[in-house]
Amino acid sequence: MFKKIIKGGQRKHSKSDSTDASLYGSGPNSNAVAAPSRNSDVPMAPPPMATVGPLPLFRDVPVSDRQNLFMRKLQICCFQFDFSDTFKSAREKEIKRQTLLELVDLIQSGSGKIMERCQEEMIKMIGVNIFRCLPPASHENTGQEATDPEEDEAYLEPSWPHLQIVYELLLRYAVSTDTDTKVAKRFIDHSFVLKLLDLFDSEDHREREFLKTILHRIYGKFMVHRPFIRKAINNIFFRFIYEIERHSGIGELLEILGSIINGFALPMKEEHKLFLVRALIPLHKPKPVGVYHQQLSYCIIQFVEKDYELADTVIRGLLKYWPLTNCQKELLFLGELEEVLEATQSAEFQRCVVPLFRQIARCLNSPHFQNWVNNDFDAQLLSACDVSPFNFS
């Protein structure tokens, strides 16, 4: 899905859909805009629209009117509709959808740089559509205890036919080579990033996939936001671990972090090591760890492979949060431990060998009905360590 979203932005455009660069104030005919003055490069916002009606295509209006048309199309896209009723305002919904598609094609065509005022209004329009109160989680509607999200019936956002195009527009804007980060960071600021991160709790997996792609692109392009994004994700993890133990987007956030950790420079900063100890390792504690364990394990292994000295810290962290009664969770820990040991050097292994094999001995002696599965994992661990089992009790 991640690659599909990126690949979706590589469609070819016909010449009939292309727009003159003068819409952005950067083409050869940009001087066609009338009334020159000190602020002549800033389009005036048209009066608010009371109703949604079709507007002409950019190619069908004079060059001098295209900036104002762009702003009016943004206004149409700011209208909110009730998607719980498919037939309500069907005509207006379709007009908005077509307008959004036209804006996506416009940004993707790369005709030129968008003027600052147009960028600002476009980001505002995007915010109006995507920044909203998420519906209560499925377990909150019934008042029952939260269950494994994978066992819940998949929730699909009713407004997704429009929301998807808005996300596509934001993605195209973020990845465009014509987007100047010095200008764009005024609109995609810390407040905008925080609101994006709040949306990761959406139960619609399609929305989380788009958010993952967009935030990853923002992290890569806006270097000034990188420390803030890492800290904000850190805070989400803290709240998840120690307060709510329920969040739909932990797996997606860990996927982003997996790529970020892979790019850490050596020697590793103390800030990153603290993140491992205070956030990533404690993520083994919550009950729904099985939902995001694959992504979490990948992040952990990335740390060990980058800095072998962290192996002892990771192994002791796993032993600290080792499950006592949950056999399925224990199997996840054994599998992760095996991968960690494969990347562990002899010196680090010697530091934790005693507590490690005490835990393995407890697994071997477990009376649980799945003990034979644990024994299979334990045999692999012993083989990876190139030692024979013996008593540490």
Short mmCIF file of C-alpha atoms in Angstrom, two decimals:
data_model
loop_
_atom_site.label_atom_id
_atom_site.label_comp_id
_atom_site.label_asym_id
_atom_site.label_seq_id
_atom_site.Cartn_x
_atom_site.Cartn_y
_atom_site.Cartn_z
CA MET A 1 0.00 0.00 0.00
CA PHE A 2 2.89 2.33 0.89
CA LYS A 3 4.47 1.90 -2.58
CA LYS A 4 1.07 2.08 -4.27
CA ILE A 5 0.40 5.54 -2.86
CA ILE A 6 3.80 6.83 -4.01
CA LYS A 7 3.45 5.21 -7.42
CA GLY A 8 0.02 6.77 -7.82
CA GLY A 9 1.60 10.18 -8.16
CA GLN A 10 3.50 9.23 -11.34
CA ARG A 11 0.58 9.32 -13.77
CA LYS A 12 1.11 11.11 -17.06
CA HIS A 13 -1.00 14.12 -17.87
CA SER A 14 -2.44 15.05 -21.21
CA LYS A 15 -1.65 18.42 -22.68
CA SER A 16 -5.28 19.42 -22.42
CA ASP A 17 -5.10 19.14 -18.64
CA SER A 18 -1.97 21.22 -18.24
CA THR A 19 -2.27 24.74 -16.90
CA ASP A 20 -0.27 27.79 -17.89
CA ALA A 21 2.46 28.54 -15.38
CA SER A 22 1.17 32.08 -15.15
CA LEU A 23 -1.45 30.83 -12.72
CA TYR A 24 1.38 30.71 -10.25
CA GLY A 25 2.87 34.07 -11.18
CA SER A 26 5.97 32.47 -12.66
CA GLY A 27 5.20 31.97 -16.37
CA PRO A 28 5.97 34.14 -19.36
CA ASN A 29 2.44 35.58 -19.36
CA SER A 30 2.32 36.38 -15.65
CA ASN A 31 2.44 40.09 -16.45
CA ALA A 32 -1.06 39.73 -17.88
CA VAL A 33 -2.48 40.17 -14.36
CA ALA A 34 -4.02 43.65 -14.25
CA ALA A 35 -3.72 46.46 -11.71
CA PRO A 36 0.02 46.33 -10.94
CA SER A 37 1.00 47.55 -7.48
CA ARG A 38 3.29 46.63 -4.61
CA ASN A 39 0.98 43.73 -3.79
CA SER A 40 0.01 42.84 -7.33
CA ASP A 41 1.58 39.37 -6.96
CA VAL A 42 -0.82 38.50 -4.14
CA PRO A 43 -4.28 37.45 -5.35
CA MET A 44 -7.21 38.95 -3.50
CA ALA A 45 -9.46 36.37 -1.82
CA PRO A 46 -12.87 36.32 -3.51
CA PRO A 47 -15.97 36.82 -1.38
CA PRO A 48 -17.27 33.71 0.42
CA MET A 49 -19.44 31.40 -1.66
CA ALA A 50 -22.91 30.71 -0.29
CA THR A 51 -23.54 27.67 -2.49
CA VAL A 52 -21.57 25.04 -4.37
CA GLY A 53 -21.77 25.44 -8.11
CA PRO A 54 -19.61 24.30 -11.01
CA LEU A 55 -16.72 26.54 -12.03
CA PRO A 56 -14.94 26.60 -15.40
CA LEU A 57 -11.71 24.70 -15.96
CA PHE A 58 -8.47 26.65 -15.72
CA ARG A 59 -7.81 26.26 -19.42
CA ASP A 60 -11.20 27.80 -20.25
CA VAL A 61 -10.60 31.20 -18.57
CA PRO A 62 -8.24 34.07 -19.43
CA VAL A 63 -4.81 34.00 -17.84
CA SER A 64 -5.60 37.09 -15.81
CA ASP A 65 -8.53 35.31 -14.09
CA ARG A 66 -6.81 32.07 -13.15
CA GLN A 67 -5.49 33.17 -9.77
CA ASN A 68 -8.94 34.23 -8.66
CA LEU A 69 -10.40 31.01 -10.07
CA PHE A 70 -7.88 29.00 -8.08
CA MET A 71 -9.04 30.71 -4.87
CA ARG A 72 -12.70 30.14 -5.69
CA LYS A 73 -12.07 26.45 -6.30
CA LEU A 74 -10.44 26.26 -2.87
CA GLN A 75 -13.61 27.78 -1.41
CA ILE A 76 -15.75 25.07 -3.00
CA CYS A 77 -13.49 22.44 -1.45
CA CYS A 78 -14.02 23.96 2.00
CA PHE A 79 -17.71 23.04 2.02
CA GLN A 80 -18.54 20.19 4.41
CA PHE A 81 -21.21 17.59 3.63
CA ASP A 82 -23.07 14.86 5.46
CA PHE A 83 -21.72 11.57 4.11
CA SER A 84 -23.92 9.41 6.31
CA ASP A 85 -26.63 9.92 3.67
CA THR A 86 -25.37 8.97 0.21
CA PHE A 87 -28.13 10.78 -1.65
CA LYS A 88 -28.06 14.02 0.32
CA SER A 89 -26.43 16.89 -1.67
CA ALA A 90 -25.23 14.38 -4.24
CA ARG A 91 -24.75 17.03 -6.95
CA GLU A 92 -22.74 19.35 -4.68
CA LYS A 93 -20.60 16.45 -3.47
CA GLU A 94 -19.73 15.51 -7.02
CA ILE A 95 -18.83 19.12 -7.88
CA LYS A 96 -16.48 19.23 -4.90
CA ARG A 97 -14.93 15.88 -5.81
CA GLN A 98 -14.25 16.96 -9.38
CA THR A 99 -12.80 20.25 -8.14
CA LEU A 100 -10.45 18.42 -5.79
CA LEU A 101 -9.31 16.14 -8.61
CA GLU A 102 -8.58 19.18 -10.77
CA LEU A 103 -6.47 20.71 -8.00
CA VAL A 104 -4.51 17.47 -7.61
CA ASP A 105 -3.81 17.37 -11.34
CA LEU A 106 -2.77 21.01 -11.19
CA ILE A 107 -0.23 20.47 -8.41
CA GLN A 108 1.03 17.23 -9.93
CA SER A 109 1.53 18.72 -13.39
CA GLY A 110 4.47 20.82 -12.10
CA SER A 111 3.61 23.82 -14.28
CA GLY A 112 5.42 26.17 -11.90
CA LYS A 113 5.65 27.41 -8.35
CA ILE A 114 2.41 28.29 -6.59
CA MET A 115 2.24 31.80 -5.18
CA GLU A 116 2.56 32.04 -1.41
CA ARG A 117 -0.96 33.26 -0.82
CA CYS A 118 -2.37 30.41 -2.89
CA GLN A 119 -0.26 27.91 -0.95
CA GLU A 120 -1.48 29.31 2.35
CA GLU A 121 -5.14 29.10 1.32
CA MET A 122 -4.67 25.61 -0.06
CA ILE A 123 -3.17 24.33 3.20
CA LYS A 124 -6.05 25.96 5.08
CA MET A 125 -8.52 24.16 2.84
CA ILE A 126 -6.74 20.85 3.44
CA GLY A 127 -6.92 21.46 7.18
CA VAL A 128 -10.64 22.23 7.04
CA ASN A 129 -11.24 18.82 5.47
CA ILE A 130 -8.89 16.47 7.32
CA PHE A 131 -8.60 18.01 10.79
CA ARG A 132 -11.73 16.84 12.56
CA CYS A 133 -12.88 15.02 15.67
CA LEU A 134 -12.45 11.32 15.06
CA PRO A 135 -15.50 9.16 15.86
CA PRO A 136 -15.37 7.17 19.11
CA ALA A 137 -13.51 3.90 18.88
CA SER A 138 -15.67 0.81 18.49
CA HIS A 139 -15.11 -0.29 22.10
CA GLU A 140 -16.05 3.18 23.37
CA ASN A 141 -19.50 2.97 21.77
CA THR A 142 -20.43 -0.09 23.81
CA GLY A 143 -18.55 0.73 26.99
CA GLN A 144 -16.86 -2.67 26.84
CA GLU A 145 -13.20 -3.32 27.47
CA ALA A 146 -10.97 -2.65 24.49
CA THR A 147 -10.16 -5.74 22.46
CA ASP A 148 -7.48 -6.56 19.93
CA PRO A 149 -7.91 -4.07 17.04
CA GLU A 150 -7.31 -6.89 14.56
CA GLU A 151 -10.40 -8.65 15.92
CA ASP A 152 -12.60 -5.56 15.56
CA GLU A 153 -14.69 -5.03 12.47
CA ALA A 154 -12.82 -2.70 10.12
CA TYR A 155 -14.09 0.89 10.29
CA LEU A 156 -14.39 2.80 7.02
CA GLU A 157 -14.64 6.59 7.01
CA PRO A 158 -17.89 7.63 5.21
CA SER A 159 -16.29 10.76 3.73
CA TRP A 160 -13.33 8.83 2.28
CA PRO A 161 -14.25 9.52 -1.40
CA HIS A 162 -13.41 13.18 -0.74
CA LEU A 163 -10.91 12.72 2.07
CA GLN A 164 -8.68 10.52 -0.05
CA ILE A 165 -8.35 13.20 -2.72
CA VAL A 166 -7.53 15.85 -0.10
CA TYR A 167 -4.75 13.62 1.26
CA GLU A 168 -3.52 13.05 -2.29
CA LEU A 169 -3.38 16.82 -2.79
CA LEU A 170 -1.33 17.26 0.39
CA LEU A 171 1.01 14.44 -0.63
CA ARG A 172 1.54 15.91 -4.11
CA TYR A 173 2.28 19.30 -2.56
CA ALA A 174 4.75 17.80 -0.08
CA VAL A 175 6.73 15.82 -2.67
CA SER A 176 6.65 18.39 -5.48
CA THR A 177 10.04 19.68 -6.53
CA ASP A 178 8.39 23.06 -7.06
CA THR A 179 7.49 23.31 -3.35
CA ASP A 180 9.96 25.61 -1.63
CA THR A 181 10.45 24.32 1.92
CA LYS A 182 11.38 27.79 3.18
CA VAL A 183 7.93 28.99 2.14
CA ALA A 184 5.97 25.81 2.85
CA LYS A 185 7.22 25.52 6.44
CA ARG A 186 5.21 28.65 7.26
CA PHE A 187 2.03 26.71 6.57
CA ILE A 188 3.14 23.16 7.39
CA ASP A 189 4.28 24.22 10.85
CA HIS A 190 4.46 22.48 14.23
CA SER A 191 0.75 22.95 14.81
CA PHE A 192 -0.05 21.34 11.46
CA VAL A 193 2.27 18.40 12.20
CA LEU A 194 0.69 17.82 15.62
CA LYS A 195 -2.78 17.71 14.08
CA LEU A 196 -1.53 15.21 11.50
CA LEU A 197 -0.19 13.02 14.29
CA ASP A 198 -3.53 13.17 16.10
CA LEU A 199 -5.17 11.65 13.01
CA PHE A 200 -3.02 8.51 13.31
CA ASP A 201 -5.59 7.30 15.83
CA SER A 202 -8.13 6.95 12.99
CA GLU A 203 -9.59 3.46 12.82
CA ASP A 204 -9.68 3.60 9.02
CA HIS A 205 -6.52 1.85 7.85
CA ARG A 206 -6.66 3.67 4.51
CA GLU A 207 -6.34 7.02 6.24
CA ARG A 208 -3.44 5.81 8.37
CA GLU A 209 -1.59 4.61 5.25
CA PHE A 210 -1.86 8.05 3.66
CA LEU A 211 -0.81 9.74 6.91
CA LYS A 212 2.22 7.44 7.17
CA THR A 213 3.33 8.33 3.66
CA ILE A 214 2.74 12.07 4.09
CA LEU A 215 4.45 12.36 7.48
CA HIS A 216 7.44 10.40 6.20
CA ARG A 217 7.74 12.79 3.25
CA ILE A 218 7.42 15.81 5.51
CA TYR A 219 10.15 14.41 7.77
CA GLY A 220 12.43 13.90 4.79
CA LYS A 221 11.82 17.29 3.19
CA PHE A 222 11.44 19.63 6.17
CA MET A 223 14.65 19.13 8.13
CA VAL A 224 13.67 21.87 10.57
CA HIS A 225 10.74 19.71 11.74
CA ARG A 226 12.68 16.50 12.36
CA PRO A 227 13.48 16.89 16.10
CA PHE A 228 9.93 18.07 16.74
CA ILE A 229 8.38 15.10 14.91
CA ARG A 230 10.53 12.61 16.83
CA LYS A 231 9.60 14.25 20.13
CA ALA A 232 5.90 14.34 19.25
CA ILE A 233 5.91 10.62 18.34
CA ASN A 234 7.76 9.96 21.59
CA ASN A 235 4.95 11.68 23.52
CA ILE A 236 2.30 9.59 21.73
CA PHE A 237 4.15 6.44 22.80
CA PHE A 238 4.38 7.64 26.40
CA ARG A 239 0.63 8.27 26.57
CA PHE A 240 -0.10 4.93 24.94
CA ILE A 241 2.17 2.99 27.31
CA TYR A 242 1.32 4.64 30.61
CA GLU A 243 -2.24 5.94 30.15
CA ILE A 244 -4.58 4.59 27.48
CA GLU A 245 -3.00 1.42 25.99
CA ARG A 246 -5.25 1.98 22.98
CA HIS A 247 -4.13 3.65 19.76
CA SER A 248 -4.82 2.65 16.18
CA GLY A 249 -1.65 4.03 14.60
CA ILE A 250 1.25 2.69 16.69
CA GLY A 251 2.27 0.30 13.92
CA GLU A 252 2.31 3.02 11.27
CA LEU A 253 4.33 5.36 13.50
CA LEU A 254 6.85 2.58 14.12
CA GLU A 255 7.15 2.02 10.36
CA ILE A 256 8.13 5.66 9.96
CA LEU A 257 10.61 5.36 12.82
CA GLY A 258 12.13 2.24 11.27
CA SER A 259 13.17 4.31 8.27
CA ILE A 260 14.32 7.18 10.50
CA ILE A 261 16.45 4.92 12.71
CA ASN A 262 18.03 3.38 9.62
CA GLY A 263 19.33 6.86 8.73
CA PHE A 264 20.83 7.69 12.14
CA ALA A 265 24.45 8.76 11.89
CA LEU A 266 27.19 7.14 13.98
CA PRO A 267 28.21 7.57 16.70
CA MET A 268 24.60 7.59 17.78
CA LYS A 269 23.36 10.62 19.70
CA GLU A 270 22.44 10.23 23.35
CA GLU A 271 18.95 11.50 22.46
CA HIS A 272 18.37 8.46 20.24
CA LYS A 273 19.62 6.01 22.88
CA LEU A 274 17.24 7.55 25.42
CA PHE A 275 14.42 7.13 22.95
CA LEU A 276 15.24 3.41 22.74
CA VAL A 277 15.28 3.00 26.53
CA ARG A 278 12.34 5.22 27.45
CA ALA A 279 9.92 4.60 24.57
CA LEU A 280 10.72 1.65 22.29
CA ILE A 281 11.61 -0.97 24.90
CA PRO A 282 8.61 -0.09 27.14
CA LEU A 283 6.34 -0.57 24.10
CA HIS A 284 6.70 -4.30 24.86
CA LYS A 285 4.57 -3.76 27.97
CA PRO A 286 1.02 -2.99 26.63
CA LYS A 287 -1.39 -5.87 26.04
CA PRO A 288 -1.93 -5.22 22.30
CA VAL A 289 1.82 -5.47 21.54
CA GLY A 290 1.06 -8.27 19.08
CA VAL A 291 -0.62 -5.78 16.73
CA TYR A 292 2.56 -3.77 16.17
CA HIS A 293 5.27 -6.19 17.32
CA GLN A 294 6.69 -6.78 13.85
CA GLN A 295 7.36 -3.06 13.35
CA LEU A 296 8.64 -2.68 16.91
CA SER A 297 11.03 -5.61 16.53
CA TYR A 298 12.40 -4.10 13.31
CA CYS A 299 13.16 -0.81 15.08
CA ILE A 300 14.87 -2.63 17.96
CA ILE A 301 17.06 -4.68 15.62
CA GLN A 302 18.03 -1.49 13.76
CA PHE A 303 19.43 -0.05 16.98
CA VAL A 304 21.43 -3.20 17.79
CA GLU A 305 22.86 -3.46 14.29
CA LYS A 306 23.95 0.18 14.37
CA ASP A 307 25.48 0.03 17.84
CA TYR A 308 26.43 -3.41 19.16
CA GLU A 309 26.84 -2.06 22.68
CA LEU A 310 23.07 -1.56 22.88
CA ALA A 311 22.45 -5.33 22.73
CA ASP A 312 22.84 -5.73 26.50
CA THR A 313 20.37 -2.85 27.08
CA VAL A 314 17.83 -4.38 24.70
CA ILE A 315 18.07 -7.91 26.10
CA ARG A 316 17.71 -6.72 29.69
CA GLY A 317 14.77 -4.59 28.59
CA LEU A 318 13.06 -7.61 27.04
CA LEU A 319 13.63 -9.59 30.23
CA LYS A 320 12.15 -6.75 32.29
CA TYR A 321 8.87 -6.83 30.37
CA TRP A 322 8.81 -10.57 29.79
CA PRO A 323 5.21 -11.88 29.96
CA LEU A 324 4.35 -14.17 32.86
CA THR A 325 1.08 -15.75 31.76
CA ASN A 326 0.57 -14.85 28.09
CA CYS A 327 2.04 -17.62 25.97
CA GLN A 328 1.35 -15.94 22.62
CA LYS A 329 3.15 -12.81 23.78
CA GLU A 330 6.02 -14.94 25.08
CA LEU A 331 6.45 -16.48 21.63
CA LEU A 332 6.80 -12.99 20.17
CA PHE A 333 9.49 -12.16 22.72
CA LEU A 334 11.40 -15.37 22.00
CA GLY A 335 11.36 -14.67 18.27
CA GLU A 336 12.60 -11.12 18.79
CA LEU A 337 15.24 -12.29 21.24
CA GLU A 338 16.57 -14.73 18.66
CA GLU A 339 17.02 -11.90 16.12
CA VAL A 340 18.71 -9.70 18.71
CA LEU A 341 21.15 -12.47 19.66
CA GLU A 342 22.09 -12.99 16.02
CA ALA A 343 23.24 -9.37 15.93
CA THR A 344 24.93 -9.49 19.36
CA GLN A 345 28.70 -9.56 19.78
CA SER A 346 30.44 -11.84 22.27
CA ALA A 347 31.32 -9.09 24.77
CA GLU A 348 27.74 -7.84 25.04
CA PHE A 349 26.43 -11.40 25.27
CA GLN A 350 28.64 -12.16 28.26
CA ARG A 351 27.15 -9.23 30.18
CA CYS A 352 23.62 -10.62 30.11
CA VAL A 353 24.18 -14.37 29.77
CA VAL A 354 23.12 -15.25 33.35
CA PRO A 355 19.71 -13.48 33.49
CA LEU A 356 19.09 -14.47 29.88
CA PHE A 357 19.46 -18.20 30.45
CA ARG A 358 17.57 -18.08 33.70
CA GLN A 359 14.63 -16.89 31.67
CA ILE A 360 15.21 -19.54 29.00
CA ALA A 361 15.30 -22.18 31.73
CA ARG A 362 11.90 -20.99 32.98
CA CYS A 363 10.56 -21.26 29.43
CA LEU A 364 11.91 -24.82 29.11
CA ASN A 365 10.23 -25.80 32.37
CA SER A 366 6.93 -24.10 31.55
CA PRO A 367 3.86 -26.30 32.23
CA HIS A 368 1.84 -24.48 29.55
CA PHE A 369 0.17 -26.63 26.89
CA GLN A 370 2.17 -24.77 24.20
CA ASN A 371 5.44 -25.61 25.95
CA TRP A 372 6.58 -27.69 22.96
CA VAL A 373 6.47 -24.55 20.83
CA ASN A 374 8.52 -22.66 23.40
CA ASN A 375 11.02 -25.50 23.51
CA ASP A 376 11.45 -25.23 19.75
CA PHE A 377 12.23 -21.53 20.08
CA ASP A 378 14.55 -22.19 23.00
CA ALA A 379 16.49 -24.76 21.02
CA GLN A 380 17.00 -22.17 18.27
CA LEU A 381 18.17 -19.64 20.85
CA LEU A 382 20.65 -22.08 22.34
CA SER A 383 21.92 -22.86 18.85
CA ALA A 384 22.30 -19.16 18.06
CA CYS A 385 24.31 -18.70 21.26
CA ASP A 386 26.41 -21.82 20.50
CA VAL A 387 25.97 -23.13 24.07
CA SER A 388 24.26 -26.08 25.73
CA PRO A 389 21.39 -25.66 28.20
CA PHE A 390 22.35 -25.75 31.84
CA ASN A 391 20.85 -24.81 35.17
CA PHE A 392 21.09 -21.17 36.30
CA SER A 393 18.56 -21.47 39.12
#
